[in-house]
Tab-separated table of C-alpha atoms in Angstrom:
chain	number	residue	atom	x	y	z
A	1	UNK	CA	196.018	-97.942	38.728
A	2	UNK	CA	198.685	-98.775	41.221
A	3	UNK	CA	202.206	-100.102	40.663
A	4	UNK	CA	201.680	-103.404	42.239
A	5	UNK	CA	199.276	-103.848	39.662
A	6	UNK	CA	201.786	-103.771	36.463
A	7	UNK	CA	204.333	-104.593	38.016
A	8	UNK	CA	206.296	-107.367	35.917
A	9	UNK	CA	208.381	-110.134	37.304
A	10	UNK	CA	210.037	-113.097	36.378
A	11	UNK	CA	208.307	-115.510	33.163
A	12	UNK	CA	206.523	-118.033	34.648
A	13	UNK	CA	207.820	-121.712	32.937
A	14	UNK	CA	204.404	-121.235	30.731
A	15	UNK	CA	206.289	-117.957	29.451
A	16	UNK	CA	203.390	-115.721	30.455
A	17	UNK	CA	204.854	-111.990	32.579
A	18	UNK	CA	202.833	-111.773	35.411
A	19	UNK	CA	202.981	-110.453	38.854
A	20	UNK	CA	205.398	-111.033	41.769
A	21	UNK	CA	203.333	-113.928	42.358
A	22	UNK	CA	203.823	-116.261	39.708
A	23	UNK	CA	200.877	-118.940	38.032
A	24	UNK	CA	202.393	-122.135	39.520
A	25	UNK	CA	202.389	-121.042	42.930
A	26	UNK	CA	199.633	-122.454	44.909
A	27	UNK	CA	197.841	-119.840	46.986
A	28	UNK	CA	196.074	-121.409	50.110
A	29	UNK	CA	191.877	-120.674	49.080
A	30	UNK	CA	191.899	-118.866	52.721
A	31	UNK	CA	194.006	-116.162	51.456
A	32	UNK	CA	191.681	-114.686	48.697
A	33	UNK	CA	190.423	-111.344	49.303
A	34	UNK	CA	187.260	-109.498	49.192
A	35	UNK	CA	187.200	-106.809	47.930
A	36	UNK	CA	186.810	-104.394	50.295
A	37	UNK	CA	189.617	-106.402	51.943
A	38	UNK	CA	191.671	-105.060	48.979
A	39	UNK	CA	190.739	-101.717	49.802
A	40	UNK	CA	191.534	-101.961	53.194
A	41	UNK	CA	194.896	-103.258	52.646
A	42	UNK	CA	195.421	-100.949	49.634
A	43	UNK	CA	194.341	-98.178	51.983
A	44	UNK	CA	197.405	-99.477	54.686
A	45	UNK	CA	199.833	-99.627	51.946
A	46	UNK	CA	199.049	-96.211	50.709
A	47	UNK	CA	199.914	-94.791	54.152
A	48	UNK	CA	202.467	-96.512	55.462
A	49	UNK	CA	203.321	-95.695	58.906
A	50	UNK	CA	200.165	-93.038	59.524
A	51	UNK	CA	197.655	-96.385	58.614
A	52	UNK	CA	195.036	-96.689	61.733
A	53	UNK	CA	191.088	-96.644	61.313
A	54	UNK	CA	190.553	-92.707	61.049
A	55	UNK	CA	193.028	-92.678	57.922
A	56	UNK	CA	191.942	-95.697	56.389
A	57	UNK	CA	188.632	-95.219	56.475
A	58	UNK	CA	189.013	-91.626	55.370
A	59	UNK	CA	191.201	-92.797	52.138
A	60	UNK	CA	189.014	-95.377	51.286
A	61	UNK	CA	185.968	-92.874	51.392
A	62	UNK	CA	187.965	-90.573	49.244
A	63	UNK	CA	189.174	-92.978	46.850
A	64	UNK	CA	186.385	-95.111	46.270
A	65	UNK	CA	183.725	-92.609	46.552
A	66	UNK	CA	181.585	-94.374	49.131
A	67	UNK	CA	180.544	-94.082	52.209
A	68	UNK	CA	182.660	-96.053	54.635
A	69	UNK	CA	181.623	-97.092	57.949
A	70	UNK	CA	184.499	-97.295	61.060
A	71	UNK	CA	183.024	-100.562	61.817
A	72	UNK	CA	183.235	-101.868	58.181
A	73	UNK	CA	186.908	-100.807	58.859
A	74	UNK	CA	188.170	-102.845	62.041
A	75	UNK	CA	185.822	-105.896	61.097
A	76	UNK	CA	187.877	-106.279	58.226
A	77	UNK	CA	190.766	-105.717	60.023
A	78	UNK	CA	190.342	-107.833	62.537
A	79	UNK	CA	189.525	-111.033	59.957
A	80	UNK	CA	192.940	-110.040	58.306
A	81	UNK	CA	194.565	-110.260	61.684
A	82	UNK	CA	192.972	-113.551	62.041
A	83	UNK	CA	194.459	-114.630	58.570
A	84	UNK	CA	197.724	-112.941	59.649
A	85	UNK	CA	197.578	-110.773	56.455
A	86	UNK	CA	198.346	-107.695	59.324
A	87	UNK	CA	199.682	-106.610	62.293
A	88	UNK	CA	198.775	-103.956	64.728
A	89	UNK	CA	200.929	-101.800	67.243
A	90	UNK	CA	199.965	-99.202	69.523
A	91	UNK	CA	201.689	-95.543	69.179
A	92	UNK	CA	202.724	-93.822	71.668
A	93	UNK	CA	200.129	-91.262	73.082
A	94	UNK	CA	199.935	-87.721	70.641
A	95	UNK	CA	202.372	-85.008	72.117
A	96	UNK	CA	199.236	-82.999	73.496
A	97	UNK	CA	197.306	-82.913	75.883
A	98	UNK	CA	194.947	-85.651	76.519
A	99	UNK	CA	196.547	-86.935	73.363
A	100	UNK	CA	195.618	-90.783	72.649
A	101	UNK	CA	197.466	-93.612	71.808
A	102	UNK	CA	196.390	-94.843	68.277
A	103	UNK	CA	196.272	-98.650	66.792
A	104	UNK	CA	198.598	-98.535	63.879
A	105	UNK	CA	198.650	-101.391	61.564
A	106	UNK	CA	200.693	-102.779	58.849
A	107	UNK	CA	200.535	-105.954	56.548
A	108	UNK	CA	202.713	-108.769	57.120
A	109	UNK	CA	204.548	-110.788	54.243
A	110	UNK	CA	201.612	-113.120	53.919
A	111	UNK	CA	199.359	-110.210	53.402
A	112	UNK	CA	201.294	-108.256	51.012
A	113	UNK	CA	201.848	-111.646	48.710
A	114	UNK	CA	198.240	-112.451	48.971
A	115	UNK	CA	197.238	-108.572	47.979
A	116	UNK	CA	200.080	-109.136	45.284
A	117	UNK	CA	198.161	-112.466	44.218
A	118	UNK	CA	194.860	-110.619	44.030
A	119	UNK	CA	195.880	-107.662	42.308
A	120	UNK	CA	197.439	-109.767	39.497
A	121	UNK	CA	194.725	-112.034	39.746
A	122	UNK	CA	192.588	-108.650	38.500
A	123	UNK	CA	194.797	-107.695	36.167
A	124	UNK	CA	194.884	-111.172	34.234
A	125	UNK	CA	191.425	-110.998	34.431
A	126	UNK	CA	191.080	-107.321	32.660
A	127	UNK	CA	193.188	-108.471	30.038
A	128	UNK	CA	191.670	-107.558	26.290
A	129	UNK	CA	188.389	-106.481	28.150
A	130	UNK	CA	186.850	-102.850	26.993
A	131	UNK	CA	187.397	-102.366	31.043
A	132	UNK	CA	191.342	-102.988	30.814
A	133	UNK	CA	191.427	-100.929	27.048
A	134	UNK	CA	189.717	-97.832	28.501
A	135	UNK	CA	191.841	-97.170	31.891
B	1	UNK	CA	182.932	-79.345	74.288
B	2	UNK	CA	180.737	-80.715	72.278
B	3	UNK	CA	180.160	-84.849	73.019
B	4	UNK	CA	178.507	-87.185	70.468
B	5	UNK	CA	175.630	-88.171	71.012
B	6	UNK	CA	175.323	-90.050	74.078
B	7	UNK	CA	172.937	-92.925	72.787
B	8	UNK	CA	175.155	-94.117	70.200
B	9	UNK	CA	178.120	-93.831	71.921
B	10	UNK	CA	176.453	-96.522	74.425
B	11	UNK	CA	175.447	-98.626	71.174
B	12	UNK	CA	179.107	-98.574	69.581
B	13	UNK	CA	179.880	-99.752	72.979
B	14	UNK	CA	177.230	-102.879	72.993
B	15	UNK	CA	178.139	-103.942	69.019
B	16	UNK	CA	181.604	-103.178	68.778
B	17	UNK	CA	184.295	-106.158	69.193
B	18	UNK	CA	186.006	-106.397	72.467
B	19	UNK	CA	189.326	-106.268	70.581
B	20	UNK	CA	188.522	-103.041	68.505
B	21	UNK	CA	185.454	-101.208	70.518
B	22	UNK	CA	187.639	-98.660	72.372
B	23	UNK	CA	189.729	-97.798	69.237
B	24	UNK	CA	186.802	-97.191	66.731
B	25	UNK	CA	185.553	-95.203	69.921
B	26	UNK	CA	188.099	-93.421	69.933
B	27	UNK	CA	188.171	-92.353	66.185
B	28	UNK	CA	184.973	-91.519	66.052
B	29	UNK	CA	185.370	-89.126	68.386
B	30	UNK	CA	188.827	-87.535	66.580
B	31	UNK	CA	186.878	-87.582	63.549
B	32	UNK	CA	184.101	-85.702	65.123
B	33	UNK	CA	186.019	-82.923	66.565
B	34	UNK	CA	187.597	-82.656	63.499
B	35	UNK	CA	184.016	-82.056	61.706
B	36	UNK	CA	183.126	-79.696	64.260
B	37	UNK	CA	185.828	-77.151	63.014
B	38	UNK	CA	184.703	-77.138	59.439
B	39	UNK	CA	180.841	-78.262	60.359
B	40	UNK	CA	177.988	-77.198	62.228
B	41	UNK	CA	177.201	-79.414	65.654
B	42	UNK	CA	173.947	-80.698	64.108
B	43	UNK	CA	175.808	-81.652	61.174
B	44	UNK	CA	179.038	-83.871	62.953
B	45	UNK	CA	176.385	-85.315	65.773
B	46	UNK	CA	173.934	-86.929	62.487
B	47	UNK	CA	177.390	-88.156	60.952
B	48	UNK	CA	178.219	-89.814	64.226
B	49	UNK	CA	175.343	-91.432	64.333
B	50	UNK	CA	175.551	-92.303	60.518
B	51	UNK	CA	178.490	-93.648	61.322
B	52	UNK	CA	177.265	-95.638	64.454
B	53	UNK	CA	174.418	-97.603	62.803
B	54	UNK	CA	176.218	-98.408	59.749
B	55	UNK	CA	179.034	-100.509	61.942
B	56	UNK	CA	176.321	-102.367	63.564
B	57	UNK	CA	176.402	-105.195	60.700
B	58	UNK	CA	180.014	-105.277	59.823
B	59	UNK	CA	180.311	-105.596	63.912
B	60	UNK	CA	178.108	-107.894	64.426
B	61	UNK	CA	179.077	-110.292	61.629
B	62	UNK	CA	182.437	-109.873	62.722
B	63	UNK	CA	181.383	-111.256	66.095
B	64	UNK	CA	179.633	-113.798	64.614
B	65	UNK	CA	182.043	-115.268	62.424
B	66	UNK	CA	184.754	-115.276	65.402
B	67	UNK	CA	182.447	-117.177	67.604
B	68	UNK	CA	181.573	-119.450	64.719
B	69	UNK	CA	185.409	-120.011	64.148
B	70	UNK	CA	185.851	-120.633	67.812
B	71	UNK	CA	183.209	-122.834	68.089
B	72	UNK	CA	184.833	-124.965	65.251
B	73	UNK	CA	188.360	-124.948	66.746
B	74	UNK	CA	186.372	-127.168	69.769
B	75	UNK	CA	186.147	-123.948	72.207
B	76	UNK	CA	183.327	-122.308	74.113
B	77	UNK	CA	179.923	-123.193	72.213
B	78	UNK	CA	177.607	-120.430	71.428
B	79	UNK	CA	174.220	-122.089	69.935
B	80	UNK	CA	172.583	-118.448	69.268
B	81	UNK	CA	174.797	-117.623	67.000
B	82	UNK	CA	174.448	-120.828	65.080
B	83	UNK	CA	170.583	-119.956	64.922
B	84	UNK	CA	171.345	-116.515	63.352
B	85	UNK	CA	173.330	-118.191	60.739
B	86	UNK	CA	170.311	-120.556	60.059
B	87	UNK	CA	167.582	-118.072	60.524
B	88	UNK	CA	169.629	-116.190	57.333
B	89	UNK	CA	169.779	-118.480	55.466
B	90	UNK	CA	166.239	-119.239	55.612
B	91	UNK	CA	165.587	-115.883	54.969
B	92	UNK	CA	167.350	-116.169	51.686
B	93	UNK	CA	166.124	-119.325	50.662
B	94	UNK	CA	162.633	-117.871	51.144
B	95	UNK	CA	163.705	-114.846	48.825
B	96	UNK	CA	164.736	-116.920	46.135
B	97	UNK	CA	161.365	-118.323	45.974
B	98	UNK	CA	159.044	-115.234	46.062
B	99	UNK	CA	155.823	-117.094	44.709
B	100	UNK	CA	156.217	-119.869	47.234
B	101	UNK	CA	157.000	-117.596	50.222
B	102	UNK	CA	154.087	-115.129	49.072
B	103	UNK	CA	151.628	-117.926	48.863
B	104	UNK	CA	152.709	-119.504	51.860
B	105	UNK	CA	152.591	-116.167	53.740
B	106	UNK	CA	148.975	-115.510	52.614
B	107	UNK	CA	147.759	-119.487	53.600
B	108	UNK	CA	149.397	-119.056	57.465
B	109	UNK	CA	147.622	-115.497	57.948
B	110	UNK	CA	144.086	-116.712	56.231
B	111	UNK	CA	144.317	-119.889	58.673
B	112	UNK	CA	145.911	-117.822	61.779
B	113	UNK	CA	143.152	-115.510	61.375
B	114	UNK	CA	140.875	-117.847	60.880
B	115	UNK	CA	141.801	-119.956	63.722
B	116	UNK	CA	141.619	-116.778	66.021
B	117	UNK	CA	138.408	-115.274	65.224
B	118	UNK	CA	136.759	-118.693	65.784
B	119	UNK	CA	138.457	-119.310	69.132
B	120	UNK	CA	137.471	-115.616	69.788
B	121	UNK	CA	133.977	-116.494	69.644
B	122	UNK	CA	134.040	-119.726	70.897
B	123	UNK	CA	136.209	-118.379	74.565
B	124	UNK	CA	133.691	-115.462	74.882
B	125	UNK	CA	130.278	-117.368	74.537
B	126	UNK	CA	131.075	-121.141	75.803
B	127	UNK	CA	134.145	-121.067	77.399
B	128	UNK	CA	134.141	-117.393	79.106
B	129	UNK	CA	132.046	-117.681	82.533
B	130	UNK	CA	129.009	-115.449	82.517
B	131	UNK	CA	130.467	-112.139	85.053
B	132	UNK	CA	127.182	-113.514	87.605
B	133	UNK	CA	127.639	-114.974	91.018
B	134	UNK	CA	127.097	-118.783	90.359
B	135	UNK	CA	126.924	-118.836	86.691
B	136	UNK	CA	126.142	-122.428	86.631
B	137	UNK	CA	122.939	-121.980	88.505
B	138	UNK	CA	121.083	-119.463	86.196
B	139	UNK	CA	118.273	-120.682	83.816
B	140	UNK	CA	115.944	-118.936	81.272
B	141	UNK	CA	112.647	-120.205	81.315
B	142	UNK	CA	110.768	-119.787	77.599
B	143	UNK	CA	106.992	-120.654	77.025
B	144	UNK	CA	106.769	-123.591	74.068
B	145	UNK	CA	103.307	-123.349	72.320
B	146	UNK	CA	102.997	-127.053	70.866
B	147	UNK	CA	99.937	-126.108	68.493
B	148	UNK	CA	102.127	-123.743	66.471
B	149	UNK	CA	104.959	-126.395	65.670
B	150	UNK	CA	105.368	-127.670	62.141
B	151	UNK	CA	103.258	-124.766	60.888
B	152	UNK	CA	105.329	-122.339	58.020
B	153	UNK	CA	106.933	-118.876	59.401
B	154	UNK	CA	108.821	-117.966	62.355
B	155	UNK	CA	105.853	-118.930	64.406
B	156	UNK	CA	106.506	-122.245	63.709
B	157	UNK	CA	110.695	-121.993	63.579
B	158	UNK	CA	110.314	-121.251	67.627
B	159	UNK	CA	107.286	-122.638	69.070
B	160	UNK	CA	109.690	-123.634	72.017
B	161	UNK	CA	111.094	-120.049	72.280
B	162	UNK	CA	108.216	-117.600	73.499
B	163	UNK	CA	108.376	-115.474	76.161
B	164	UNK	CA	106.461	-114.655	79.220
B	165	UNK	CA	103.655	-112.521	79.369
B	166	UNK	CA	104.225	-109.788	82.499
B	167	UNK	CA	101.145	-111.278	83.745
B	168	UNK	CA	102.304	-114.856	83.666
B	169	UNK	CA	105.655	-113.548	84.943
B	170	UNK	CA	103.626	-112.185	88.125
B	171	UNK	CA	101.999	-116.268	88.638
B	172	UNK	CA	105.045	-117.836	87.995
B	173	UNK	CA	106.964	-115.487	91.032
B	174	UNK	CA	103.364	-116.208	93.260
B	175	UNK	CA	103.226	-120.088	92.459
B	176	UNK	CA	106.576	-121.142	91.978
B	177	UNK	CA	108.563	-123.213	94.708
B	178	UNK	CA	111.304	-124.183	92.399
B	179	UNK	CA	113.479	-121.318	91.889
B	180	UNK	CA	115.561	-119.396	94.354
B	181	UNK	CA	114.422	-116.040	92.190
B	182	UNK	CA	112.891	-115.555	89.466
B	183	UNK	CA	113.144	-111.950	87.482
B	184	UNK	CA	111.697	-110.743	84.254
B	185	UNK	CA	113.510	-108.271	81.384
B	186	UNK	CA	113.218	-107.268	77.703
B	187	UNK	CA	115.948	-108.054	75.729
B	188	UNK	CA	116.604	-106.791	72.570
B	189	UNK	CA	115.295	-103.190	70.494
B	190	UNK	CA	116.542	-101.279	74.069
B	191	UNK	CA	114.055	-98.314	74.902
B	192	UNK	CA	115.743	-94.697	75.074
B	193	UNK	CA	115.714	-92.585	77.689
B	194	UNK	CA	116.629	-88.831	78.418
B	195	UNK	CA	119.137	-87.691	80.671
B	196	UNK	CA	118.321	-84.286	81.378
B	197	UNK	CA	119.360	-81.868	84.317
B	198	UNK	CA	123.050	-80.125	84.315
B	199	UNK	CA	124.627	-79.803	81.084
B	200	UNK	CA	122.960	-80.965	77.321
B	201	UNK	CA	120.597	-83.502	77.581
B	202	UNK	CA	121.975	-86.927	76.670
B	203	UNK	CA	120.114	-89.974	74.858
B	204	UNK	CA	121.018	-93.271	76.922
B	205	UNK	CA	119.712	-96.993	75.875
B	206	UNK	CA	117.786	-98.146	78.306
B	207	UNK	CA	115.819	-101.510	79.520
B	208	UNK	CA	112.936	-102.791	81.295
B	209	UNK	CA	113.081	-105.439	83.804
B	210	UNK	CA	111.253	-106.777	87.043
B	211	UNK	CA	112.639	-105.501	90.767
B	212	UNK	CA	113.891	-108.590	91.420
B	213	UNK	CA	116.148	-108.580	88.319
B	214	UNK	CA	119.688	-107.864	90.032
B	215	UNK	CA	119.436	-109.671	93.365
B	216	UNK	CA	118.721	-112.671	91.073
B	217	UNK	CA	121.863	-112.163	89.378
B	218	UNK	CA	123.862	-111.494	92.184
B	219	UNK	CA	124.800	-108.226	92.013
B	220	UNK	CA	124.927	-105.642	95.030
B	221	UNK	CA	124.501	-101.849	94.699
B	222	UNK	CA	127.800	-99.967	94.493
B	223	UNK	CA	125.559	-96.989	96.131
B	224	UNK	CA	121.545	-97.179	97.128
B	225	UNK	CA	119.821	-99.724	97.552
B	226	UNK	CA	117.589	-102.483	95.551
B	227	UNK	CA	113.664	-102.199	95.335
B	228	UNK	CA	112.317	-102.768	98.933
B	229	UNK	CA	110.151	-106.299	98.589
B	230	UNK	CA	106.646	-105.488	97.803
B	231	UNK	CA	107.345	-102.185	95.469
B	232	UNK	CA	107.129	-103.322	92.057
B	233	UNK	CA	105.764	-99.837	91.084
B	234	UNK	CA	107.897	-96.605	89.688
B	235	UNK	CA	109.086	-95.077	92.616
B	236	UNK	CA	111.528	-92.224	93.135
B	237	UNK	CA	115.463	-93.391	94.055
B	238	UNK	CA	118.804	-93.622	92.242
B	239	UNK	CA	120.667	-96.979	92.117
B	240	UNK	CA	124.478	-97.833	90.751
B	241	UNK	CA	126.235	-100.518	90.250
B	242	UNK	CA	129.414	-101.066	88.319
């Protein structure tokens, strides 16, 4: 599982551990994620600065073990950009010839606390399920 | 080089958002050269197109939903888009309720196929024009023998439906004043005749009816000519008409 998932932070006031994201906060309904949303932005934390469609679809394909279509890919993008969960900037063209200029993206603040939110969300969930006992 | 294949190239082009079409182009493409090294041609072209036709929903949603959200923000309207969402969710309400929609379904095809094999018949025998010059103006005459009504049998059932001896026919087309043309056939049980000459001989239905039969109806010889007035016997020619 990944870090963000056990990662611990402060007690909440009800004394629970939980996530970066804490119980009391409110989390606008707009910013829960699907869950190939999760991937996606999973998939563009993973990378980092080599996250465009070619590499996230590819990890997610690996990962996940599904077939993963490019448009599945940018139409989930492009509703996160619309929530302002990410941001996109263009490279600058490859150092070859005929090399392209590729559409890199990255999540904002409000997209990493709402994957943070969704993550622990799961987590809480899991807890003292046979799922959550076996991984 | 190797290109993908053209046709879904040009349909990534039609689906694919304004914002993002060039870019998952453009990957596609990497992606396939990249398959070509390790893969065979056939191999990276039918995972192109794999890849094509499975981004033709997310796209297309994705479009949807954008035009939806503009719509709602007060901009541009785009009513076909707000018939797709309807026409879905028909669809779905429709497969919740399988017995419904299957009964439903079979009650519209019994009545639609109902409705269109009557109308069938009823447009080709009353409403359909006969294919005759002046349609309006053709009669059948039948002989009625009064003494046979009321008795048991199809004698009785069609007193008023005999027909025409030749010979009666032949006083009817001497005596009458009344009709423009009068012509005499047998209808029904056709004879058969034999086609013979070059090639296998060839069975053909066939009919019997008076000279006068085809002017009557109006129709004109594509090639020959009708029987000459006055030769009412078998005499050697060859008519056609279509």
């Amino acid at each position: 599982m990944y870090k963000i998932l056990f990662e611990e932070g402060p007690a909440s006031p009800r004394g629970r551990t939980c996530g970066p994201t804490s119980w009391g906060d409110p989390v606008p309904k707009g910013d829960y994620l699907a869950e190939f949303e999760i991937y996606v932005m999973l998939a563009v934390l993973r990378l980092g600065d080599d996250a465009y469609g070619v590499t996230i679809r590819r990890e997610i394909e690996e990962r996940a073990g599904r077939p993963v279509s490019i448009g599945a890919v940018y139409a989930t993008l492009g509703r996160l950009e619309e929530k302002s969960m990410v941001d996109f900037r263009t490279s600058d063209p490859e150092p070859v010839q005929g090399g392209r200029s590729k559409k890199l993206v990255t999540l904002t603040a409000e997209g990493l606390s709402a994957l943070e939110h969704s993550t622990s969300m799961l987590k809480r969930m899991m807890e003292g399920t046979p799922i959550a006992q076996e991984s | 080089m190797s290109h993908p294949p053209r046709f879904s190239r040009m349909l990534l082009g039609l689906i694919a958002d304004d914002r993002f079409g060039e870019d998952a182009a453009a990957d596609l493409e990497e992606e396939y050269r990249d398959r070509l090294k390790s893969e065979c041609e056939r191999s990276a072209r039918r995972w192109y197109r794999r890849q094509v036709l499975g981004s033709v929903v997310p796209f297309l949603r994705f479009r949807i939903t954008r035009a939806m959200s503009e719509r709602a923000r007060g901009n541009r309207m785009l009513p076909w888009f707000a018939l797709g969402q309807d026409l879905r969710y028909a669809f779905r309400s429709l497969r919740k309720r399988f017995l419904f929609t299957t009964v439903t379904t079979l009650t519209l095809s019994l009545g639609i196929g109902a409705s269109t094999t009557m109308f069938s018949v009823v447009d080709g025998v009353l409403l359909k024009p006969l294919p005759f010059e002046n349609p309006d103006r053709l009669v059948t005459l039948w002989r009625t023998m009064p003494e046979l009504r009321g008795q048991p049998g199809d004698d009785g059932a069609r007193w008023d439906r005999y027909r025409f001896q030749y010979l009666q026919f032949r006083d009817l087309l001497d005596q009458s004043a009344s009709f423009e043309g009068l012509a005499a056939y047998r209808a029904g049980n056709p004879d058969r005749a034999v086609l013979t000459g070059a090639g296998e001989p060839a069975g053909l239905p066939a009919g019997a009816a008076s000279a006068s039969l085809l002017g009557v109806l109006g129709i004109r010889p594509a090639l020959g000519r009708w029987f000459l007035p006055g030769k009412r016997r078998r005499e050697p020619g060859t008519t056609a008409s279509p």
